[in-house]
Structures are given as structure tokens and as C-alpha cells.
Amino acid sequence: MKIKFCGAAQEVTGSAHLITLDDGYTILLDCGLYQGSDDDMEDFNAQWPFDPAKIDCLILSHAHIDHSGRIPKLVKDGFQGNIYCTHATRSLCAIMLLDSAKIQGYDAEYHNKRLRKKGRTDGFVEPLYTPKDAEQAWNLFEGHGYNRWFTIHDGVEVLFRDAGHILGSASVTLRIDQLGRKTSIGFTGDIGRPNRPILRDPIPMPEVDYLICESTYGNKDHENAPNEIKRFQRIIERTCVEKQGKLIIPAFSIGRTQEIVYMLDQLASAGELPRIPVYVDSPLAVNATTIFGAHPECYDNELNEYLLEDDDPFGFNGLQYVRKASVSKELNNSNAPCIIISSSGMMNAGRVKHHLYHHVVDPRNTFLIVGYCAPHTPGGRLRDGAKEVRVFGQERPVNADVEVMDSFSAHADRHEILDFLRNQKPKLRQLFLVHGTLDRQEAFRGFLNENGFDQVEIPELHQEYRI
């Protein structure tokens, strides 16, 4: 039996891990898009370290594009197996992969248009995949509930447990009984945080022999939640009231956007939100919020109780969901103070890139980073204190304030991951760290070693292990 690490190896995007069983059956865990501009990863999204047509099935941990975003290309290039996921993940992927396909088309068109303006006749690119490819992929999705074993192959069962990361997110446990050998393999997917709004807390996985574990925040602990709302209020007041500027919040359309809107809804209900307009500027986020309403099986008790007081936790006076691009453009031309929540969270795609271009030069404005951003993305550069940021081929001076609130993160910190893993110690034979930068993984390995986990590996991209 073998595990090959085909993505998110010493990186935080492009999740993909290939398991080959004793009888040759192949299981791909996630099929994510690389998001960033590292030259070493330039060809990652276009090339495969395996033949897609020879993959027997795909198990998807959740809908975020860095975990699901290459599925249409996988299907385009020959994959025809089942895609197993939770019901909510299936619903979200139906809109997210189509949106991703449109972005692929826009990016290719923009690139080719620039070449034409320069008089070039070479270097033109095709989109990674098209909306038609995304539609073909939809036919392969098969939804399953939490906490129920199901069979995918002779002697192979799968269990999803709630990972508490985004709507429908799941850890994956494989129970394998083949050729007289019983083995269990676990994949954490992305681990959420306890006591966060909307979703239930992460549920620990069954004990396994081998575990693939995320490590996004393996070197740090998040800000304590009790200070979160007060600091958020202070940033709003300073930017929108005192400076009469705009608060731009780059946020992933799935999960982070709904959590921020829910928090603003609570502030509005309590009369503590300044009378300023709030815009959710993302058609995908608008559609995703509708899907949130259709999957109450993922809600925590706090949200269920809040629903008794407010039947719309994602809507309040002054909140506007923006679908039309013309309205989004008007926001860039207006000088009125407001809050704009727009995707993507790393500012490397979507409408937020336009808001970055127009608003980062104005010292009245604030960019609030509310989650991890890969180092080579615009969001990552802002997090690191860049004085200039390159947007649409131009260097823009960073005159706006930049605030970071990792307490909003949907990823567990090092102590929260440790709590999630504690039940694994008696049985675990080997633990593989993925979905993290190398410096954070090395720090996290040391932390795990100190807490009784000895066999911790940090795979390189395309490295294969026999188990």
C-alpha cells in the first residue's frame, strides 16, 4: 500500500494525496487548485503526477477551491470515478466549481488581451477548464451523511465526521481489509475551531494507523475569542466613523463571509453597529449564503437558538448582497464610508482585486485580513507588511491601514489541532503533515514530538511512502 503526496506538500494550497491499495485500487483524497504565484509551482495546476483516467475514486474533504478546484480538469482529462463527499459539500461545489471555471476564463482572456496589446502572437493560454467541464463533473458527485460508514470498494469503508471548518467539511477515515491485512488511514482535511459561530465543533476521528494531518497554523495560537468582537468593532469605528473611510474585508465566499455577516447581524441586532452600508460583493457568496440556509444539519446550538430571535441571521438593515458587476464598480467610485466583504480571501482573484487596486492607496481605508494567505498572493504580501503590492500589472503603494485578525480563522491553531489528535496516540504508527509551509510544519513537528507524537513526517511534493 502506498501514499503519494501530490499537492499541499510543504504548501498550503493544492491539496491532493493519492492512496494505492494492496489490490491496486486508487483513491485520491482531494483535488485542489494551487493558489499563488510561486514560479516553482507555475505548472502545478496544468500537470498531473498520475494519469487521471486511472484514478478509481475521489474522496473530497470539503468545498474550498484549494481542495476541490481541479476536479473539473481531472474529469476533463479522463477521470470517471465517483466523487464522495458530504451532502453540503456537494451543494457548495455545484456553485463553486462553476464560479472557478468562469474565473479561469476571465484570467485567460485578460492574459491574452494584454499580449495582443503588446502585438504578441505567441504565449496565449487556454483556461484550465470551462463551465462545461464543471457541469460534467457534477454528475460524478455522491453525497453522504456524517457518522455513517459506507463502502466504496471490496474491503474498503469510509466514514465522514464533522471537521467544523466550513459547511459540510469532513475528516475522512478509511477502514481497509484486504489480502488478509487490516489497516486504517485517516485524513483530517482542514480542522476547524471549537466555539466558533454557525458550525458545530470539530469531532475527533476514530483511531487510525496512519494519519494525514493539516498544519496551517502549526506554529502559533490564535487570539482569544472574547477580545475578537471588541477589536472588530474598534476597527469598524476607526475606519468608517473616525476616518470616514472604507473597511475592505477579503474573505472566502464560503464560511468566512457568512461568519462575518452573522457577527455584523448580531451587532446590528444589539444596536452596536454604526449606521453605514455593508456590501457582500461576491455573486458566489450570495449563492453560498442561500445554501447555508438549506443545510441546518451543520448548525451549532448557538445559531439554532439565535434563529428563535432572528429568523435571518445573514440579513439586516443596511446589508446589501451585490451580484451585478456594475454595482461593484460603483463602490470603487464612491467616497462614502462603508464595509465591503469580497472574495477571494487571498486577494489573488475575484472582485476584491479591483477593490485592492482602487482602495489600497488611500490612507482613510483599512484592509482587514481575517485568515491565512499564501505568501506569494497579494493578501500574503499585505500580511507581511509590503509597502507596495502588484495588482493588474501595476505596483500600488500601500497607504491604507492593514489589520490582521487570525481569530476569525477557520483553521485550528496548534493547541486545537493537538486536542483533535489526542485520541490517536495509542494506535497511530505514522503521522504525515500537509497543508502548511515548511517553517510552520517543522515547528509543529517539534511541538507534536514534545506531546508524545514521535513518528511525524513532512513529505515533499510527489514523495511516496510505503505503509
Coordinates of C-alpha atoms in Angstrom, one line a residue:
M1 CA 0.0 0.0 0.0
K2 CA 1.3 3.5 -0.9
I3 CA 0.6 7.1 -0.2
K4 CA 1.9 9.7 -2.6
F5 CA 1.7 13.4 -1.8
C6 CA 0.6 15.2 -4.9
G7 CA -0.2 18.6 -3.5
A8 CA -0.2 20.8 -0.4
A9 CA 3.1 19.2 0.5
Q10 CA 5.1 22.0 2.3
E11 CA 2.5 24.3 0.7
V12 CA -0.9 25.5 1.9
T13 CA -2.9 25.1 -1.4
G14 CA -3.4 22.4 -4.0
S15 CA -4.4 19.6 -1.6
A16 CA -4.2 16.1 -3.3
H17 CA -3.0 12.8 -1.8
L18 CA -3.0 9.5 -3.7
I19 CA -3.5 6.2 -1.9
T20 CA -2.8 3.0 -3.8
L21 CA -4.2 -0.1 -2.0
D22 CA -2.7 -3.6 -2.0
D23 CA -5.0 -4.7 -4.8
G24 CA -4.1 -1.7 -7.0
Y25 CA -7.3 0.3 -6.3
T26 CA -6.5 4.1 -6.3
I27 CA -8.1 6.7 -4.1
L28 CA -7.4 10.4 -4.5
L29 CA -8.0 12.5 -1.3
D30 CA -8.9 16.0 -2.5
C31 CA -8.1 17.6 -5.8
G32 CA -7.3 21.2 -5.1
L33 CA -6.2 24.2 -7.1
Y34 CA -2.8 25.8 -6.4
Q35 CA -3.4 29.4 -5.5
G36 CA -0.4 31.7 -5.6
S37 CA 2.3 32.9 -7.9
D38 CA 5.4 31.0 -6.9
D39 CA 7.5 30.4 -10.0
D40 CA 8.3 26.9 -8.9
M41 CA 4.6 26.0 -8.9
E42 CA 3.8 27.6 -12.3
D43 CA 2.8 24.3 -14.0
F44 CA 1.2 22.6 -11.0
N45 CA -2.4 23.2 -12.0
A46 CA -1.9 22.1 -15.6
Q47 CA 0.0 18.9 -15.0
W48 CA -0.7 15.6 -13.1
P49 CA 1.8 13.3 -11.3
F50 CA -0.6 10.5 -12.2
D51 CA -3.0 9.5 -15.0
P52 CA -6.5 10.9 -14.2
A53 CA -8.1 8.1 -16.2
K54 CA -6.6 5.5 -13.9
I55 CA -7.9 7.0 -10.6
D56 CA -10.7 4.8 -9.3
C57 CA -12.4 7.3 -7.0
L58 CA -12.0 10.7 -5.3
I59 CA -12.9 11.5 -1.7
L60 CA -13.4 15.2 -1.1
S61 CA -12.9 16.7 2.4
H62 CA -14.7 20.0 1.7
A63 CA -15.6 22.5 -1.0
H64 CA -12.8 25.2 -0.7
I65 CA -11.1 25.7 -4.0
D66 CA -7.7 24.7 -2.7
H67 CA -9.2 21.3 -2.1
S68 CA -11.7 20.9 -4.9
G69 CA -10.7 23.4 -7.6
R70 CA -9.0 21.0 -10.1
I71 CA -11.9 18.5 -10.1
P72 CA -13.3 19.8 -13.5
K73 CA -9.8 19.4 -15.0
L74 CA -9.5 15.9 -13.5
V75 CA -12.7 14.9 -15.3
K76 CA -11.7 16.8 -18.5
D77 CA -8.5 14.7 -18.5
G78 CA -10.2 11.3 -18.2
F79 CA -11.4 10.7 -14.6
Q80 CA -14.8 8.9 -14.5
G81 CA -15.0 7.5 -11.0
N82 CA -17.3 8.5 -8.1
I83 CA -16.6 11.7 -6.1
Y84 CA -17.6 11.0 -2.5
C85 CA -18.3 13.9 -0.1
T86 CA -20.9 15.2 2.3
H87 CA -24.3 16.5 1.1
A88 CA -23.4 20.1 1.9
T89 CA -20.1 19.8 0.1
R90 CA -21.8 18.5 -3.0
S91 CA -24.2 21.5 -2.9
L92 CA -21.4 24.0 -2.5
C93 CA -19.3 22.5 -5.2
A94 CA -22.1 22.9 -7.6
I95 CA -21.7 26.7 -7.5
M96 CA -18.0 27.0 -6.6
L97 CA -16.7 24.9 -9.5
L98 CA -18.8 26.8 -12.0
D99 CA -17.5 30.1 -10.5
S100 CA -14.0 28.8 -10.6
A101 CA -14.4 27.9 -14.3
K102 CA -15.6 31.4 -15.1
I103 CA -12.6 32.9 -13.3
Q104 CA -10.3 30.6 -15.3
G105 CA -11.9 32.0 -18.4
Y106 CA -11.6 35.6 -17.3
D107 CA -7.9 35.2 -16.3
A108 CA -7.1 33.6 -19.7
E109 CA -8.9 36.3 -21.5
Y110 CA -7.1 39.1 -19.5
H111 CA -3.7 37.5 -20.1
N112 CA -4.3 37.1 -23.9
K113 CA -5.7 40.6 -24.2
R114 CA -2.5 42.0 -22.7
L115 CA -0.4 40.1 -25.2
R116 CA -2.5 41.4 -28.1
K117 CA -2.0 45.0 -26.9
K118 CA 1.8 44.3 -27.0
G119 CA 1.5 43.0 -30.5
R120 CA 2.4 39.5 -29.4
T121 CA 1.3 36.5 -31.5
D122 CA 2.6 33.8 -29.0
G123 CA 2.2 33.0 -25.4
F124 CA -1.6 32.8 -25.5
V125 CA -3.2 30.5 -22.9
E126 CA -6.4 28.4 -22.7
P127 CA -8.4 28.3 -19.4
L128 CA -7.6 25.4 -17.2
Y129 CA -11.2 24.3 -17.6
T130 CA -14.6 25.6 -18.8
P131 CA -18.1 25.8 -17.3
K132 CA -19.0 22.8 -19.4
D133 CA -16.2 20.8 -17.7
A134 CA -17.5 21.8 -14.3
E135 CA -21.0 20.7 -15.4
Q136 CA -19.6 17.3 -16.4
A137 CA -18.0 16.9 -13.0
W138 CA -21.3 17.5 -11.2
N139 CA -22.6 14.1 -12.5
L140 CA -20.0 12.2 -10.6
F141 CA -20.7 13.6 -7.1
E142 CA -22.2 11.3 -4.5
G143 CA -23.3 12.8 -1.2
H144 CA -23.1 11.0 2.2
G145 CA -24.1 11.9 5.8
Y146 CA -21.8 12.3 8.8
N147 CA -21.1 9.4 11.1
R148 CA -22.2 6.6 8.8
W149 CA -19.8 4.1 7.3
F150 CA -20.3 3.4 3.6
T151 CA -18.5 1.0 1.2
I152 CA -16.5 2.3 -1.9
H153 CA -14.7 -0.9 -2.9
D154 CA -14.4 -4.5 -1.8
G155 CA -13.0 -4.4 1.8
V156 CA -12.9 -0.6 1.9
E157 CA -15.2 1.6 4.0
V158 CA -15.3 5.3 4.5
L159 CA -16.5 7.5 7.4
F160 CA -17.1 11.2 7.4
R161 CA -17.0 13.2 10.7
D162 CA -17.7 16.9 11.0
A163 CA -14.4 18.8 10.8
G164 CA -16.1 22.1 11.8
H165 CA -14.1 24.1 9.2
I166 CA -16.8 25.2 6.7
L167 CA -20.3 24.0 5.9
G168 CA -20.0 20.3 5.0
S169 CA -16.4 19.9 5.9
A170 CA -15.3 16.4 7.0
S171 CA -12.4 14.4 8.2
V172 CA -12.0 11.1 6.2
T173 CA -11.4 7.7 7.8
L174 CA -10.7 4.7 5.6
R175 CA -11.2 1.2 7.1
I176 CA -9.3 -1.3 4.8
D177 CA -9.5 -5.1 5.0
Q178 CA -7.7 -6.6 2.0
L179 CA -5.5 -9.6 1.3
G180 CA -5.6 -10.7 5.0
R181 CA -4.4 -7.2 6.2
K182 CA -6.5 -4.7 8.2
T183 CA -5.3 -1.1 8.0
S184 CA -6.9 2.3 8.8
I185 CA -5.9 5.6 7.2
G186 CA -7.2 9.0 8.3
F187 CA -7.2 12.4 6.6
T188 CA -8.1 15.4 8.7
G189 CA -8.9 17.6 5.8
D190 CA -8.9 21.1 7.3
I191 CA -9.6 21.1 11.0
G192 CA -12.0 23.8 12.3
R193 CA -12.0 25.6 15.6
P194 CA -14.1 24.9 18.7
N195 CA -16.6 27.5 19.9
R196 CA -16.9 29.3 16.5
P197 CA -20.2 30.7 15.2
I198 CA -22.6 28.9 12.9
L199 CA -20.9 25.4 12.8
R200 CA -20.6 22.6 15.2
D201 CA -17.2 22.0 16.9
P202 CA -14.8 19.5 15.2
I203 CA -15.4 15.9 16.2
P204 CA -12.3 13.8 16.7
M205 CA -11.7 11.0 14.3
P206 CA -11.6 7.2 15.1
E207 CA -8.2 5.9 15.9
V208 CA -6.2 5.1 12.8
D209 CA -2.8 3.5 11.9
Y210 CA -1.7 6.3 9.5
L211 CA -2.9 9.9 9.6
I212 CA -2.5 12.8 7.1
C213 CA -2.9 16.0 9.1
E214 CA -3.1 19.7 8.2
S215 CA -0.7 22.1 9.8
T216 CA -1.7 25.6 8.5
Y217 CA -1.3 27.2 11.9
G218 CA 1.1 24.6 13.4
N219 CA 3.4 27.3 14.9
K220 CA 1.0 29.6 16.7
D221 CA -2.1 30.1 18.8
H222 CA -4.9 32.3 17.8
E223 CA -6.1 35.4 19.5
N224 CA -8.6 34.6 22.2
A225 CA -12.3 34.9 21.1
P226 CA -13.5 37.2 23.9
N227 CA -11.4 40.1 22.5
E228 CA -12.5 39.4 18.9
I229 CA -15.8 41.3 18.8
K230 CA -14.4 44.3 20.6
R231 CA -11.4 44.6 18.3
F232 CA -13.7 44.2 15.3
Q233 CA -15.9 47.0 16.5
R234 CA -13.0 49.2 17.1
I235 CA -11.6 48.7 13.5
I236 CA -15.1 49.5 12.1
E237 CA -15.4 52.7 14.2
R238 CA -11.9 53.9 13.5
T239 CA -12.1 53.3 9.7
C240 CA -15.7 54.1 8.9
V241 CA -16.6 56.7 11.5
E242 CA -13.4 58.5 12.6
K243 CA -11.6 58.4 9.2
Q244 CA -14.7 58.2 7.0
G245 CA -13.0 55.5 5.0
K246 CA -13.9 52.1 3.7
L247 CA -13.2 48.8 5.5
I248 CA -12.4 46.1 2.9
I249 CA -12.6 42.6 4.2
P250 CA -11.2 40.0 1.8
A251 CA -13.0 36.8 2.7
F252 CA -13.6 33.4 1.1
S253 CA -17.1 33.2 -0.2
I254 CA -17.7 30.0 1.8
G255 CA -17.6 30.1 5.6
R256 CA -15.7 33.3 6.4
T257 CA -18.1 35.6 4.7
Q258 CA -21.1 34.1 6.4
E259 CA -19.4 34.2 9.8
I260 CA -18.6 37.9 9.4
V261 CA -22.1 38.7 8.2
Y262 CA -23.5 36.7 11.2
M263 CA -21.3 38.7 13.6
L264 CA -22.4 42.0 12.0
D265 CA -26.0 40.8 12.2
Q266 CA -25.6 40.3 16.0
L267 CA -24.0 43.8 16.3
A268 CA -26.9 45.3 14.3
S269 CA -29.5 43.5 16.5
A270 CA -27.8 44.8 19.6
G271 CA -27.7 48.4 18.2
E272 CA -23.9 48.5 18.2
L273 CA -23.2 48.7 14.5
P274 CA -22.6 52.2 13.1
R275 CA -25.2 53.3 10.5
I276 CA -23.1 52.6 7.5
P277 CA -23.8 50.4 4.5
V278 CA -22.4 46.9 4.4
Y279 CA -21.9 45.2 1.0
V280 CA -21.2 41.5 0.3
D281 CA -19.7 41.9 -3.1
S282 CA -19.5 38.4 -4.4
P283 CA -22.1 36.5 -6.5
L284 CA -20.6 33.3 -5.2
A285 CA -21.1 34.4 -1.6
V286 CA -24.7 35.3 -2.3
N287 CA -25.4 31.8 -3.7
A288 CA -23.4 30.2 -0.9
T289 CA -25.4 32.0 1.8
T290 CA -28.6 30.5 0.3
I291 CA -27.0 27.1 0.5
F292 CA -26.1 27.7 4.2
G293 CA -29.9 28.2 4.8
A294 CA -30.6 24.8 3.2
H295 CA -28.2 22.8 5.5
P296 CA -29.3 23.3 9.1
E297 CA -27.8 19.8 9.9
C298 CA -24.5 21.6 10.1
Y299 CA -25.5 24.4 12.6
D300 CA -24.4 24.6 16.2
N301 CA -26.7 25.1 19.1
E302 CA -25.9 28.8 19.4
L303 CA -27.2 29.5 15.9
N304 CA -30.3 27.3 16.4
E305 CA -31.1 29.4 19.5
Y306 CA -30.4 32.7 17.7
L307 CA -32.8 31.6 15.0
L308 CA -35.6 31.8 17.6
E309 CA -34.9 35.5 17.9
D310 CA -33.9 36.4 14.3
D311 CA -35.1 34.2 11.5
D312 CA -32.5 35.7 9.1
P313 CA -29.0 35.6 10.7
F314 CA -27.5 36.6 7.4
G315 CA -29.5 39.7 6.8
F316 CA -30.1 43.1 8.5
N317 CA -30.9 46.7 7.6
G318 CA -28.1 48.3 5.7
L319 CA -26.8 45.0 4.3
Q320 CA -26.8 44.6 0.5
Y321 CA -25.7 41.5 -1.4
V322 CA -24.1 42.6 -4.7
R323 CA -24.5 40.4 -7.8
K324 CA -24.0 42.9 -10.6
A325 CA -20.5 43.9 -11.7
S326 CA -21.8 47.5 -12.4
V327 CA -22.7 47.9 -8.7
S328 CA -19.3 46.6 -7.6
K329 CA -17.6 49.2 -9.9
E330 CA -19.8 52.0 -8.4
L331 CA -18.4 51.1 -4.9
N332 CA -14.9 51.8 -6.2
N333 CA -16.0 55.3 -7.5
S334 CA -17.8 56.3 -4.3
N335 CA -16.1 58.1 -1.4
A336 CA -18.8 57.2 1.2
P337 CA -17.7 55.1 4.2
C338 CA -18.8 51.5 4.1
I339 CA -17.8 47.9 4.8
I340 CA -17.1 45.7 1.7
I341 CA -16.8 42.0 2.2
S342 CA -15.5 40.5 -1.1
S343 CA -13.7 37.4 -2.3
S344 CA -11.2 35.9 -2.6
G345 CA -9.7 35.8 0.8
M346 CA -6.1 35.8 -0.5
M347 CA -6.9 38.7 -2.9
N348 CA -5.5 36.8 -5.9
A349 CA -8.8 36.5 -7.8
G350 CA -12.3 37.9 -7.8
R351 CA -13.8 41.3 -7.3
V352 CA -11.6 42.1 -4.3
K353 CA -8.6 42.5 -6.6
H354 CA -10.4 45.6 -8.0
H355 CA -11.1 46.9 -4.5
L356 CA -7.5 46.3 -3.7
Y357 CA -6.3 48.3 -6.7
H358 CA -8.6 51.3 -6.0
H359 CA -8.5 51.4 -2.2
V360 CA -5.1 50.4 -1.1
V361 CA -3.6 53.8 -2.0
D362 CA -6.0 55.8 0.3
P363 CA -4.9 56.2 4.0
R364 CA -8.5 56.5 5.1
N365 CA -9.2 52.9 4.2
T366 CA -8.4 49.7 6.1
F367 CA -7.9 46.2 4.8
L368 CA -8.8 43.6 7.4
I369 CA -7.2 40.2 6.8
V370 CA -9.2 37.5 8.5
G371 CA -7.4 34.3 7.6
Y372 CA -4.4 32.7 6.1
C373 CA -3.0 34.0 2.9
A374 CA -0.3 32.1 0.9
P375 CA 3.0 34.1 0.9
H376 CA 3.0 34.8 -2.9
T377 CA -0.5 36.2 -3.0
P378 CA -1.4 39.9 -2.6
G379 CA -3.0 39.1 0.7
G380 CA 0.1 37.4 1.9
R381 CA 2.2 40.4 0.9
L382 CA 0.0 42.7 2.8
R383 CA 0.2 40.5 5.8
D384 CA 3.9 40.6 5.6
G385 CA 4.0 44.4 5.6
A386 CA 4.7 45.1 2.0
K387 CA 5.0 48.8 1.1
E388 CA 3.8 48.1 -2.5
V389 CA 1.6 45.4 -3.9
R390 CA 1.3 44.4 -7.6
V391 CA -2.3 44.4 -8.9
F392 CA -3.2 44.1 -12.6
G393 CA 0.4 44.5 -13.6
Q394 CA 0.9 47.7 -11.6
E395 CA 2.7 48.4 -8.4
R396 CA 0.3 50.2 -6.0
P397 CA 1.6 51.9 -2.8
V398 CA 0.1 50.6 0.4
N399 CA -1.2 53.7 2.1
A400 CA -4.2 52.1 3.6
D401 CA -4.1 50.5 7.1
V402 CA -3.7 46.7 7.2
E403 CA -5.1 44.8 10.2
V404 CA -4.9 41.1 10.8
M405 CA -7.3 39.1 12.8
D406 CA -6.4 35.4 12.8
S407 CA -9.1 34.8 15.4
F408 CA -11.5 34.7 12.5
S409 CA -9.6 31.8 11.0
A410 CA -11.5 28.7 10.2
H411 CA -8.3 26.7 10.8
A412 CA -7.4 25.3 14.2
D413 CA -4.2 26.5 15.9
R414 CA -1.5 24.2 17.2
H415 CA -3.2 23.5 20.6
E416 CA -6.6 23.0 18.9
I417 CA -5.1 20.5 16.5
L418 CA -3.3 18.8 19.3
D419 CA -6.7 18.4 21.2
F420 CA -8.2 17.0 18.0
L421 CA -5.4 14.4 17.7
R422 CA -5.0 13.3 21.4
N423 CA -7.1 10.2 21.0
Q424 CA -4.8 8.9 18.2
K425 CA -1.7 8.3 20.4
P426 CA -2.3 4.7 21.4
K427 CA -2.6 3.3 17.9
L428 CA -1.0 5.8 15.5
R429 CA 2.0 4.4 13.6
Q430 CA 2.8 7.4 11.4
L431 CA 1.6 11.0 11.1
F432 CA 2.1 13.0 7.9
L433 CA 2.0 16.8 8.0
V434 CA 0.5 18.5 4.9
H435 CA -1.2 21.8 4.1
G436 CA 1.4 24.1 5.8
T437 CA 4.5 26.0 4.9
L438 CA 7.7 24.2 5.8
D439 CA 8.7 26.5 8.6
R440 CA 5.3 26.0 10.3
Q441 CA 5.5 22.3 9.8
E442 CA 8.9 22.0 11.3
A443 CA 7.8 24.0 14.4
F444 CA 4.6 21.9 14.6
R445 CA 6.6 18.6 14.4
G446 CA 8.7 19.8 17.3
F447 CA 5.5 20.7 19.2
L448 CA 4.0 17.2 18.5
N449 CA 7.2 15.5 19.5
E450 CA 7.1 17.3 22.8
N451 CA 3.5 16.0 23.3
G452 CA 4.1 12.3 22.6
F453 CA 3.8 12.0 18.8
D454 CA 7.1 10.6 17.7
Q455 CA 6.6 9.3 14.1
V456 CA 6.0 12.7 12.3
E457 CA 6.9 13.1 8.7
I458 CA 6.9 16.2 6.5
P459 CA 6.5 14.9 2.9
E460 CA 7.9 16.7 -0.1
L461 CA 5.8 17.2 -3.2
H462 CA 5.5 13.9 -5.1
Q463 CA 7.2 12.0 -2.4
E464 CA 5.7 8.4 -1.9
Y465 CA 5.6 6.3 1.2
R466 CA 5.0 2.6 1.5
I467 CA 2.9 1.7 4.5

